[in-house]
Amino acid sequence: MDTRVPEIKSVAAPEGIEGAGFFATSLEKVVGIARANSLWPLPFATSCCGIEFMATMGAHYDISRFGSERPSFSPRQADLLMVMGTIAKKMAPIVKQVYEQMAEPRWVLAMGACACSGGIFDSYSVLQGIDRIIPVDVYIPGCPPRPEQVLDGLMRVQDLAKNESIRRRNSPEYQALLASYNIK
Amino acid sequence: MAVNDALAGTHKIVEEAQEQQGGQLVPTLNDFSQELTTLNLGPTHPATHGIFQNILQMDGERIISGVPTIGYIHRAFEKIAERRPFYQITPLTDRMNYCSSPINNIGWHLTVEKLLGVTVPKRAQYMRVIMMELARIADHLICNSILGVDTGAFTGFLYVFQEREKIYEIYEEVCGSRLTTNMGRVGGMERDFSPVAIEKLRKWLKEFPAVMKEFEAMFNRNRIFMDRVVNVGPITAEKALNYGFTGPNLRAAGVDYDVRVMNPYSSYEDFEFDIPVGTNGDTYDRFIVRNEEIWQSLRIINQALDRLPEGPFHADAPHYYLPPKQAVYKNMEALIYHFKIIMGEIDAPVGEVYQSVEGGNGELGFYLISDGGRTPYRLHFRRPCFIYYQAYSEMVVGTSLSDAIVILSSMNVIAGELDA
Amino acid sequence: MADPTKEESTAAQETAAAQDPTAQQNAQVLALLHSLFGEATFTDVHEPYGLLTVTTKREHIHRIVAGLQQDETLKFHFLTTMCGINYPENLNQELGMIYHLHSLVHNIRVRIKIFFPLADPVVPTLTDLYAAANWMEREAYDFYGIIFTGHPNLRRILNVEDMDYHPMRKQYPVEDGTREDKTDLFFGR
């Protein structure tokens, strides 16, 4: 009988000074770890990529292992806006509205070729990429991307969240970025 | 109780409004009155699967009228198709009803084969039947499990999605892709079923019935589920026909119209299967009809796999069917055909053809007008979702909001097919 | 370019015409149409791939469809689909509507076409006969600018409400002309 205790992977501790009963590190690192491991996605699923997201949510690929246990459909309570599928020009104001309702810190993940750049639909009614209207942090190409790619994209967002300075959202560069998209 | 008395007062408004309009409430946008609430359901809403909007006029919890708005994912398929050669339209058809892409692909290939006069050999036809029925099962599994999620039962969704993962594995063996399959070619399939594919298929056919029985045991006679869906959103057969319903929604209303039986294609006449039909077209009937169709599809797949004939898996049509790559690298004619077909220089005759297949939602039709050029002159998709979703605003009048969500779920409206 | 459906293909057509039961049924439908509305109402009668196709004028379309729907023997109770079409080279017949009807009882399909000028794209509605026609006519209006008299709610359905042109007409390209990143230079145009 196999009596080995399985090694449970846990989040690695950040750099810091350790002692008996205490651990000293910078607030930024702790906040970063907390944010990265509890990204609540807003699944903005419009078309086929939404079905692949449902597969990623399912038991086989299980996005909740990565902290995204609670998909939130309310933008006020979500961290990560995952735009999955084609965004038509009719839908674009709604994406922007949803993005504006999210509270900082917020990240945007463009899943699928249509969200990244319009995909195979180079037509008059399709927005050629959501980065025309909102700032995007991670792009996942694919049509549709496999669940493994989605998880990889999520892990890139986790890296961004972990290493982000806690002053970034108030910095002039970020404000300028939002201003360039006409987002207050 | 005081609560009931307070509620009694509000319901009078519905009857008053009905009387004012002479008995029948017609949904209009001008129905504004102080006592009614306007609720914006969508386009982004957790329970609407896909993006479409319904502006509901509500009297408390009861819906008086609903005005739908669609087009939030209009990608101009018909316009794009006028600029694409035949093989480049197959990926477009994938993305219409993306829950059952092989049916769309094969339907399109059947249309082109009808136009070109290509006869598909029996083996390829049986292979196509197997893939189409697998796709139908996959589509119905999503619809029914999401109906469960909408009534609060998340477990069914998780169990059933595992089976869908296994179907994806079979798709990958056959065509290389999980969801948007781009399966097959004009004249047959792109490759024969590999031994791995057949083995995966047999294994799945052995294991799936047990999972399906478990799913049915969770829902079919579940008191809570039945209370939520029985007599919710019924539609009569006459009204359904007038609204152009097809597929499980129409069969739940009592009309046994199935394109596989009425206009058989791809050797469906060789197989023995029943058409499950409901009685009053409510949500429960639609759910049960879809479950039963899954069992009938399993019957068809078993028959097709057992009787899979030997022979070529594609027609001998070098002008339309891509030659195998080994031949392209060695053989001059194969290289030329490959080049011509990829560049879209297929000699299409002038003509118009209408071909329909039984999609997951009903009669999926392709109306192709060719002017002899490399791209269609006009390609019109008869999209079942687009046509029967019109009835939704009539079906929800008088129901509560939670019933409206359940009705929407049971109609299986796929946004890709709705807007094209 | 003339109406391309006037020319036929070869082998496929012949095999379709050789299917006797379909040809007989089509003859039956044609006989009914002729008896109810007169032979002169229908031009360009042919059966591409076994589907009876007739062309008529927009003044008659409502009567013809109603007649087919109400006929007690044939019972065309199902409107399969309807779509618009644009032939820019046909003077005074630039726009068209094509209706597919289906009799589920006898499994007969029929296709009816009407053509009318671009300057006067007005057609009677079929919403009083088939509820399914409602959105299909809105789609034809959205794509081609065909105006259906008597339609309860004729406004755009798939495109944005304030779009000012009808995109499926042949004169307009697929792509959005105002996008800056995908220049025609890169796409070899």
mmCIF file of C-alpha atoms in Angstrom, chain B residues 80-405:
data_model
loop_
_atom_site.group_PDB
_atom_site.id
_atom_site.type_symbol
_atom_site.label_atom_id
_atom_site.label_comp_id
_atom_site.label_asym_id
_atom_site.label_seq_id
_atom_site.Cartn_x
_atom_site.Cartn_y
_atom_site.Cartn_z
ATOM 1 C CA ILE B 80 -19.013 37.253 -45.887
ATOM 2 C CA ALA B 81 -20.113 34.091 -47.688
ATOM 3 C CA GLU B 82 -20.484 36.030 -50.918
ATOM 4 C CA ARG B 83 -16.745 36.612 -50.832
ATOM 5 C CA ARG B 84 -15.509 33.165 -49.888
ATOM 6 C CA PRO B 85 -14.993 30.040 -52.018
ATOM 7 C CA PHE B 86 -16.890 26.960 -50.914
ATOM 8 C CA TYR B 87 -14.253 25.484 -48.634
ATOM 9 C CA GLN B 88 -13.793 28.756 -46.819
ATOM 10 C CA ILE B 89 -17.478 28.883 -45.977
ATOM 11 C CA THR B 90 -17.309 25.690 -43.911
ATOM 12 C CA PRO B 91 -15.575 27.459 -40.971
ATOM 13 C CA LEU B 92 -18.332 30.069 -41.133
ATOM 14 C CA THR B 93 -21.015 27.430 -40.812
ATOM 15 C CA ASP B 94 -19.191 26.005 -37.773
ATOM 16 C CA ARG B 95 -19.888 29.164 -35.897
ATOM 17 C CA MET B 96 -23.614 29.289 -36.373
ATOM 18 C CA ASN B 97 -24.870 26.638 -33.999
ATOM 19 C CA TYR B 98 -21.508 26.147 -32.345
ATOM 20 C CA CYS B 99 -22.764 23.505 -29.939
ATOM 21 C CA SER B 100 -23.216 21.052 -32.805
ATOM 22 C CA SER B 101 -20.794 22.219 -35.484
ATOM 23 C CA PRO B 102 -20.504 18.940 -37.437
ATOM 24 C CA ILE B 103 -24.172 19.125 -38.386
ATOM 25 C CA ASN B 104 -23.680 22.593 -39.859
ATOM 26 C CA ASN B 105 -20.534 21.546 -41.706
ATOM 27 C CA ILE B 106 -22.044 18.435 -43.196
ATOM 28 C CA GLY B 107 -25.227 20.278 -44.105
ATOM 29 C CA TRP B 108 -23.166 22.793 -46.061
ATOM 30 C CA HIS B 109 -21.189 20.064 -47.790
ATOM 31 C CA LEU B 110 -24.440 18.327 -48.723
ATOM 32 C CA THR B 111 -25.647 21.580 -50.287
ATOM 33 C CA VAL B 112 -22.505 21.948 -52.359
ATOM 34 C CA GLU B 113 -22.628 18.287 -53.351
ATOM 35 C CA LYS B 114 -26.213 18.730 -54.504
ATOM 36 C CA LEU B 115 -25.191 21.693 -56.619
ATOM 37 C CA LEU B 116 -22.178 19.950 -58.104
ATOM 38 C CA GLY B 117 -23.869 16.595 -58.540
ATOM 39 C CA VAL B 118 -21.342 14.654 -56.452
ATOM 40 C CA THR B 119 -22.412 11.286 -55.062
ATOM 41 C CA VAL B 120 -20.959 10.410 -51.706
ATOM 42 C CA PRO B 121 -20.072 6.736 -51.113
ATOM 43 C CA LYS B 122 -21.930 4.768 -48.474
ATOM 44 C CA ARG B 123 -19.090 4.555 -46.004
ATOM 45 C CA ALA B 124 -18.689 8.316 -45.944
ATOM 46 C CA GLN B 125 -22.431 8.741 -45.523
ATOM 47 C CA TYR B 126 -22.480 6.434 -42.516
ATOM 48 C CA MET B 127 -19.458 8.187 -41.032
ATOM 49 C CA ARG B 128 -21.269 11.486 -41.458
ATOM 50 C CA VAL B 129 -24.358 10.104 -39.759
ATOM 51 C CA ILE B 130 -22.285 9.008 -36.783
ATOM 52 C CA MET B 131 -20.684 12.442 -36.414
ATOM 53 C CA MET B 132 -23.968 14.279 -36.864
ATOM 54 C CA GLU B 133 -25.711 12.209 -34.233
ATOM 55 C CA LEU B 134 -22.811 12.709 -31.845
ATOM 56 C CA ALA B 135 -23.164 16.433 -32.418
ATOM 57 C CA ARG B 136 -26.877 16.250 -31.789
ATOM 58 C CA ILE B 137 -26.266 14.463 -28.502
ATOM 59 C CA ALA B 138 -23.693 17.087 -27.532
ATOM 60 C CA ASP B 139 -26.118 19.916 -28.327
ATOM 61 C CA HIS B 140 -28.992 18.392 -26.377
ATOM 62 C CA LEU B 141 -26.698 17.652 -23.451
ATOM 63 C CA ILE B 142 -25.751 21.301 -23.172
ATOM 64 C CA CYS B 143 -29.337 22.489 -23.497
ATOM 65 C CA ASN B 144 -30.734 20.154 -20.887
ATOM 66 C CA SER B 145 -27.930 20.534 -18.393
ATOM 67 C CA ILE B 146 -28.097 24.317 -18.629
ATOM 68 C CA LEU B 147 -31.854 24.100 -18.110
ATOM 69 C CA GLY B 148 -30.950 22.243 -14.929
ATOM 70 C CA VAL B 149 -28.510 24.992 -13.944
ATOM 71 C CA ASP B 150 -31.196 27.603 -14.473
ATOM 72 C CA THR B 151 -33.483 25.783 -12.081
ATOM 73 C CA GLY B 152 -30.649 25.528 -9.583
ATOM 74 C CA ALA B 153 -29.263 22.059 -10.245
ATOM 75 C CA PHE B 154 -25.591 22.522 -11.042
ATOM 76 C CA THR B 155 -24.509 18.905 -10.622
ATOM 77 C CA GLY B 156 -26.162 17.684 -13.806
ATOM 78 C CA PHE B 157 -24.125 20.194 -15.769
ATOM 79 C CA LEU B 158 -20.846 18.955 -14.318
ATOM 80 C CA TYR B 159 -21.622 15.287 -14.939
ATOM 81 C CA VAL B 160 -22.787 15.871 -18.443
ATOM 82 C CA PHE B 161 -19.859 18.065 -19.409
ATOM 83 C CA GLN B 162 -17.518 15.193 -18.693
ATOM 84 C CA GLU B 163 -19.339 13.260 -21.384
ATOM 85 C CA ARG B 164 -19.067 16.227 -23.677
ATOM 86 C CA GLU B 165 -15.302 16.191 -23.098
ATOM 87 C CA LYS B 166 -15.258 12.608 -24.314
ATOM 88 C CA ILE B 167 -17.230 13.581 -27.396
ATOM 89 C CA TYR B 168 -14.646 16.330 -27.961
ATOM 90 C CA GLU B 169 -11.937 13.682 -27.882
ATOM 91 C CA ILE B 170 -13.747 11.747 -30.590
ATOM 92 C CA TYR B 171 -14.062 14.916 -32.668
ATOM 93 C CA GLU B 172 -10.341 15.496 -32.256
ATOM 94 C CA GLU B 173 -9.554 12.036 -33.554
ATOM 95 C CA VAL B 174 -11.754 12.573 -36.584
ATOM 96 C CA CYS B 175 -11.082 16.143 -37.587
ATOM 97 C CA GLY B 176 -8.545 17.630 -35.214
ATOM 98 C CA SER B 177 -10.618 20.202 -33.432
ATOM 99 C CA ARG B 178 -12.783 20.223 -30.330
ATOM 100 C CA LEU B 179 -15.568 22.665 -30.861
ATOM 101 C CA THR B 180 -15.555 24.380 -34.228
ATOM 102 C CA THR B 181 -14.853 21.277 -36.195
ATOM 103 C CA ASN B 182 -14.690 22.277 -39.903
ATOM 104 C CA MET B 183 -15.364 18.613 -40.487
ATOM 105 C CA GLY B 184 -15.427 16.775 -43.775
ATOM 106 C CA ARG B 185 -14.991 17.808 -47.352
ATOM 107 C CA VAL B 186 -17.129 18.126 -50.444
ATOM 108 C CA GLY B 187 -17.553 14.484 -51.372
ATOM 109 C CA GLY B 188 -16.936 12.774 -48.055
ATOM 110 C CA MET B 189 -14.725 12.976 -45.032
ATOM 111 C CA GLU B 190 -11.132 14.160 -44.907
ATOM 112 C CA ARG B 191 -9.789 10.970 -43.377
ATOM 113 C CA ASP B 192 -11.055 7.559 -42.458
ATOM 114 C CA PHE B 193 -11.940 6.736 -38.882
ATOM 115 C CA SER B 194 -8.657 5.753 -37.269
ATOM 116 C CA PRO B 195 -8.643 2.652 -35.012
ATOM 117 C CA VAL B 196 -8.223 4.999 -32.044
ATOM 118 C CA ALA B 197 -11.351 6.902 -33.053
ATOM 119 C CA ILE B 198 -13.394 3.721 -33.369
ATOM 120 C CA GLU B 199 -12.134 2.477 -30.045
ATOM 121 C CA LYS B 200 -12.942 5.762 -28.323
ATOM 122 C CA LEU B 201 -16.368 5.745 -29.918
ATOM 123 C CA ARG B 202 -17.132 2.206 -28.781
ATOM 124 C CA LYS B 203 -15.903 2.925 -25.278
ATOM 125 C CA TRP B 204 -18.054 6.032 -25.109
ATOM 126 C CA LEU B 205 -21.097 4.180 -26.436
ATOM 127 C CA LYS B 206 -20.656 1.623 -23.673
ATOM 128 C CA GLU B 207 -20.247 4.145 -20.856
ATOM 129 C CA PHE B 208 -22.555 6.958 -21.833
ATOM 130 C CA PRO B 209 -25.937 5.244 -21.292
ATOM 131 C CA ALA B 210 -25.196 4.849 -17.597
ATOM 132 C CA VAL B 211 -24.413 8.566 -17.242
ATOM 133 C CA MET B 212 -27.540 9.446 -19.203
ATOM 134 C CA LYS B 213 -29.651 7.252 -16.954
ATOM 135 C CA GLU B 214 -28.152 9.007 -13.943
ATOM 136 C CA PHE B 215 -28.945 12.386 -15.479
ATOM 137 C CA GLU B 216 -32.515 11.327 -16.170
ATOM 138 C CA ALA B 217 -32.871 9.946 -12.669
ATOM 139 C CA MET B 218 -31.864 13.346 -11.338
ATOM 140 C CA PHE B 219 -34.395 15.285 -13.359
ATOM 141 C CA ASN B 220 -37.205 13.439 -15.087
ATOM 142 C CA ARG B 221 -39.361 12.639 -12.070
ATOM 143 C CA ASN B 222 -37.793 15.136 -9.729
ATOM 144 C CA ARG B 223 -40.592 16.896 -7.889
ATOM 145 C CA ILE B 224 -38.765 20.213 -7.622
ATOM 146 C CA PHE B 225 -37.750 20.237 -11.259
ATOM 147 C CA MET B 226 -41.201 19.251 -12.442
ATOM 148 C CA ASP B 227 -42.815 21.975 -10.381
ATOM 149 C CA ARG B 228 -40.550 24.454 -12.112
ATOM 150 C CA VAL B 229 -41.094 23.294 -15.681
ATOM 151 C CA VAL B 230 -44.427 21.540 -16.128
ATOM 152 C CA ASN B 231 -46.982 23.785 -17.865
ATOM 153 C CA VAL B 232 -44.466 26.564 -18.228
ATOM 154 C CA GLY B 233 -44.503 28.223 -21.645
ATOM 155 C CA PRO B 234 -46.794 25.868 -23.541
ATOM 156 C CA ILE B 235 -47.424 26.417 -27.213
ATOM 157 C CA THR B 236 -50.004 24.766 -29.405
ATOM 158 C CA ALA B 237 -49.053 22.855 -32.525
ATOM 159 C CA GLU B 238 -50.901 25.260 -34.845
ATOM 160 C CA LYS B 239 -49.221 28.279 -33.370
ATOM 161 C CA ALA B 240 -45.847 26.587 -33.441
ATOM 162 C CA LEU B 241 -46.239 25.750 -37.128
ATOM 163 C CA ASN B 242 -47.349 29.281 -37.882
ATOM 164 C CA TYR B 243 -44.290 30.633 -36.132
ATOM 165 C CA GLY B 244 -42.044 28.368 -38.164
ATOM 166 C CA PHE B 245 -40.932 26.196 -35.265
ATOM 167 C CA THR B 246 -38.862 23.155 -36.114
ATOM 168 C CA GLY B 247 -36.844 20.634 -34.195
ATOM 169 C CA PRO B 248 -37.390 19.559 -30.590
ATOM 170 C CA ASN B 249 -39.471 22.674 -29.877
ATOM 171 C CA LEU B 250 -41.979 21.709 -32.567
ATOM 172 C CA ARG B 251 -41.933 18.039 -31.693
ATOM 173 C CA ALA B 252 -42.674 18.906 -28.074
ATOM 174 C CA ALA B 253 -45.798 20.669 -29.330
ATOM 175 C CA GLY B 254 -46.958 17.490 -31.014
ATOM 176 C CA VAL B 255 -45.889 17.733 -34.666
ATOM 177 C CA ASP B 256 -43.574 14.955 -35.769
ATOM 178 C CA TYR B 257 -41.683 16.895 -38.417
ATOM 179 C CA ASP B 258 -38.098 15.729 -38.671
ATOM 180 C CA VAL B 259 -36.047 16.533 -41.760
ATOM 181 C CA ARG B 260 -34.196 13.232 -41.399
ATOM 182 C CA VAL B 261 -37.450 11.412 -42.070
ATOM 183 C CA MET B 262 -39.244 13.784 -44.381
ATOM 184 C CA ASN B 263 -36.338 14.578 -46.728
ATOM 185 C CA PRO B 264 -33.742 11.966 -45.842
ATOM 186 C CA TYR B 265 -30.144 12.771 -46.590
ATOM 187 C CA SER B 266 -26.874 10.935 -46.110
ATOM 188 C CA SER B 267 -28.508 7.488 -45.791
ATOM 189 C CA TYR B 268 -30.762 8.286 -42.856
ATOM 190 C CA GLU B 269 -33.417 6.120 -44.470
ATOM 191 C CA ASP B 270 -31.240 3.064 -43.714
ATOM 192 C CA PHE B 271 -31.605 3.480 -39.982
ATOM 193 C CA GLU B 272 -34.407 2.659 -37.636
ATOM 194 C CA PHE B 273 -35.249 5.312 -35.081
ATOM 195 C CA ASP B 274 -38.294 6.882 -33.504
ATOM 196 C CA ILE B 275 -39.256 10.526 -33.345
ATOM 197 C CA PRO B 276 -40.219 11.461 -29.796
ATOM 198 C CA VAL B 277 -43.201 13.809 -29.689
ATOM 199 C CA GLY B 278 -44.648 15.746 -26.784
ATOM 200 C CA THR B 279 -48.187 16.793 -25.999
ATOM 201 C CA ASN B 280 -48.537 20.407 -24.974
ATOM 202 C CA GLY B 281 -45.225 21.965 -25.906
ATOM 203 C CA ASP B 282 -44.294 23.192 -22.464
ATOM 204 C CA THR B 283 -40.804 23.302 -21.024
ATOM 205 C CA TYR B 284 -41.070 19.834 -19.538
ATOM 206 C CA ASP B 285 -42.035 18.365 -22.879
ATOM 207 C CA ARG B 286 -39.113 20.081 -24.576
ATOM 208 C CA PHE B 287 -36.762 18.715 -21.917
ATOM 209 C CA ILE B 288 -38.088 15.182 -22.215
ATOM 210 C CA VAL B 289 -38.130 15.290 -26.028
ATOM 211 C CA ARG B 290 -34.463 16.251 -26.023
ATOM 212 C CA ASN B 291 -33.622 13.465 -23.595
ATOM 213 C CA GLU B 292 -35.459 10.947 -25.729
ATOM 214 C CA GLU B 293 -33.757 12.230 -28.859
ATOM 215 C CA ILE B 294 -30.433 11.515 -27.200
ATOM 216 C CA TRP B 295 -31.475 7.904 -26.761
ATOM 217 C CA GLN B 296 -32.633 7.715 -30.386
ATOM 218 C CA SER B 297 -29.350 9.204 -31.554
ATOM 219 C CA LEU B 298 -27.512 6.540 -29.586
ATOM 220 C CA ARG B 299 -29.583 3.936 -31.440
ATOM 221 C CA ILE B 300 -28.605 5.443 -34.766
ATOM 222 C CA ILE B 301 -24.916 5.620 -33.890
ATOM 223 C CA ASN B 302 -24.908 1.997 -32.782
ATOM 224 C CA GLN B 303 -26.604 0.881 -35.973
ATOM 225 C CA ALA B 304 -24.289 2.944 -38.147
ATOM 226 C CA LEU B 305 -21.151 1.747 -36.396
ATOM 227 C CA ASP B 306 -22.177 -1.900 -36.508
ATOM 228 C CA ARG B 307 -23.081 -1.725 -40.180
ATOM 229 C CA LEU B 308 -20.296 0.603 -41.298
ATOM 230 C CA PRO B 309 -19.634 -0.545 -44.860
ATOM 231 C CA GLU B 310 -16.206 -0.965 -46.345
ATOM 232 C CA GLY B 311 -15.215 1.284 -49.152
ATOM 233 C CA PRO B 312 -13.783 4.708 -49.859
ATOM 234 C CA PHE B 313 -14.436 7.510 -47.415
ATOM 235 C CA HIS B 314 -14.756 10.092 -50.143
ATOM 236 C CA ALA B 315 -16.107 10.462 -53.628
ATOM 237 C CA ASP B 316 -13.905 10.169 -56.669
ATOM 238 C CA ALA B 317 -14.195 13.840 -57.522
ATOM 239 C CA PRO B 318 -10.709 15.252 -57.969
ATOM 240 C CA HIS B 319 -12.077 18.634 -59.018
ATOM 241 C CA TYR B 320 -13.724 19.141 -55.660
ATOM 242 C CA TYR B 321 -12.070 16.846 -53.164
ATOM 243 C CA LEU B 322 -8.620 17.792 -51.922
ATOM 244 C CA PRO B 323 -6.094 15.100 -52.881
ATOM 245 C CA PRO B 324 -4.072 13.415 -50.113
ATOM 246 C CA LYS B 325 -0.911 15.246 -49.183
ATOM 247 C CA GLN B 326 1.441 12.430 -50.157
ATOM 248 C CA ALA B 327 0.061 12.598 -53.683
ATOM 249 C CA VAL B 328 0.376 16.382 -53.753
ATOM 250 C CA TYR B 329 4.080 16.147 -53.016
ATOM 251 C CA LYS B 330 4.745 13.557 -55.712
ATOM 252 C CA ASN B 331 2.091 13.809 -58.390
ATOM 253 C CA MET B 332 1.633 16.636 -60.887
ATOM 254 C CA GLU B 333 -2.145 16.342 -61.309
ATOM 255 C CA ALA B 334 -2.671 16.174 -57.562
ATOM 256 C CA LEU B 335 -0.589 19.309 -57.146
ATOM 257 C CA ILE B 336 -2.635 21.163 -59.737
ATOM 258 C CA TYR B 337 -5.956 20.042 -58.270
ATOM 259 C CA HIS B 338 -4.758 20.992 -54.799
ATOM 260 C CA PHE B 339 -3.773 24.439 -56.007
ATOM 261 C CA LYS B 340 -7.016 24.995 -57.879
ATOM 262 C CA ILE B 341 -9.206 23.864 -55.017
ATOM 263 C CA ILE B 342 -7.350 25.887 -52.404
ATOM 264 C CA MET B 343 -7.459 28.989 -54.555
ATOM 265 C CA GLY B 344 -11.192 28.397 -54.933
ATOM 266 C CA GLU B 345 -11.209 27.876 -58.664
ATOM 267 C CA ILE B 346 -13.886 25.202 -58.507
ATOM 268 C CA ASP B 347 -16.034 24.914 -61.615
ATOM 269 C CA ALA B 348 -19.433 25.415 -60.125
ATOM 270 C CA PRO B 349 -22.487 25.236 -62.346
ATOM 271 C CA VAL B 350 -24.999 28.044 -62.475
ATOM 272 C CA GLY B 351 -28.045 27.171 -60.434
ATOM 273 C CA GLU B 352 -29.833 27.416 -57.146
ATOM 274 C CA VAL B 353 -30.251 24.740 -54.568
ATOM 275 C CA TYR B 354 -31.947 24.484 -51.210
ATOM 276 C CA GLN B 355 -30.777 21.762 -48.877
ATOM 277 C CA SER B 356 -31.868 21.314 -45.295
ATOM 278 C CA VAL B 357 -30.624 19.111 -42.515
ATOM 279 C CA GLU B 358 -32.014 18.377 -39.083
ATOM 280 C CA GLY B 359 -29.865 20.503 -36.834
ATOM 281 C CA GLY B 360 -29.929 20.509 -33.080
ATOM 282 C CA ASN B 361 -32.691 23.093 -33.211
ATOM 283 C CA GLY B 362 -34.554 21.958 -36.261
ATOM 284 C CA GLU B 363 -34.496 22.535 -39.978
ATOM 285 C CA LEU B 364 -31.199 24.185 -40.804
ATOM 286 C CA GLY B 365 -31.452 25.200 -44.427
ATOM 287 C CA PHE B 366 -28.873 26.401 -46.926
ATOM 288 C CA TYR B 367 -30.165 28.280 -49.962
ATOM 289 C CA LEU B 368 -27.296 28.642 -52.385
ATOM 290 C CA ILE B 369 -27.480 30.602 -55.611
ATOM 291 C CA SER B 370 -24.436 30.106 -57.748
ATOM 292 C CA ASP B 371 -23.547 32.188 -60.766
ATOM 293 C CA GLY B 372 -20.716 29.950 -61.893
ATOM 294 C CA GLY B 373 -18.078 31.980 -60.101
ATOM 295 C CA ARG B 374 -15.716 30.905 -57.375
ATOM 296 C CA THR B 375 -17.929 32.283 -54.619
ATOM 297 C CA PRO B 376 -21.687 31.974 -54.172
ATOM 298 C CA TYR B 377 -23.799 34.762 -55.607
ATOM 299 C CA ARG B 378 -26.126 34.502 -52.627
ATOM 300 C CA LEU B 379 -26.061 32.194 -49.665
ATOM 301 C CA HIS B 380 -28.948 32.359 -47.272
ATOM 302 C CA PHE B 381 -29.029 30.344 -44.074
ATOM 303 C CA ARG B 382 -32.404 29.266 -42.810
ATOM 304 C CA ARG B 383 -31.598 29.492 -39.137
ATOM 305 C CA PRO B 384 -34.114 27.742 -36.892
ATOM 306 C CA CYS B 385 -33.274 29.785 -33.774
ATOM 307 C CA PHE B 386 -33.915 33.079 -35.547
ATOM 308 C CA ILE B 387 -37.310 31.948 -36.704
ATOM 309 C CA TYR B 388 -38.675 30.418 -33.558
ATOM 310 C CA TYR B 389 -37.307 32.972 -31.130
ATOM 311 C CA GLN B 390 -39.983 35.351 -32.431
ATOM 312 C CA ALA B 391 -42.538 33.399 -30.443
ATOM 313 C CA TYR B 392 -40.732 34.077 -27.184
ATOM 314 C CA SER B 393 -42.387 37.430 -26.523
ATOM 315 C CA GLU B 394 -45.764 35.771 -26.848
ATOM 316 C CA MET B 395 -44.813 32.758 -24.747
ATOM 317 C CA VAL B 396 -43.756 34.797 -21.725
ATOM 318 C CA VAL B 397 -46.842 37.004 -21.457
ATOM 319 C CA GLY B 398 -48.473 36.293 -18.137
ATOM 320 C CA THR B 399 -45.634 34.250 -16.679
ATOM 321 C CA SER B 400 -43.251 35.210 -13.943
ATOM 322 C CA LEU B 401 -39.641 36.211 -14.455
ATOM 323 C CA SER B 402 -38.256 32.892 -13.304
ATOM 324 C CA ASP B 403 -40.552 31.103 -15.726
ATOM 325 C CA ALA B 404 -39.376 33.376 -18.505
ATOM 326 C CA ILE B 405 -35.771 32.352 -17.837
#
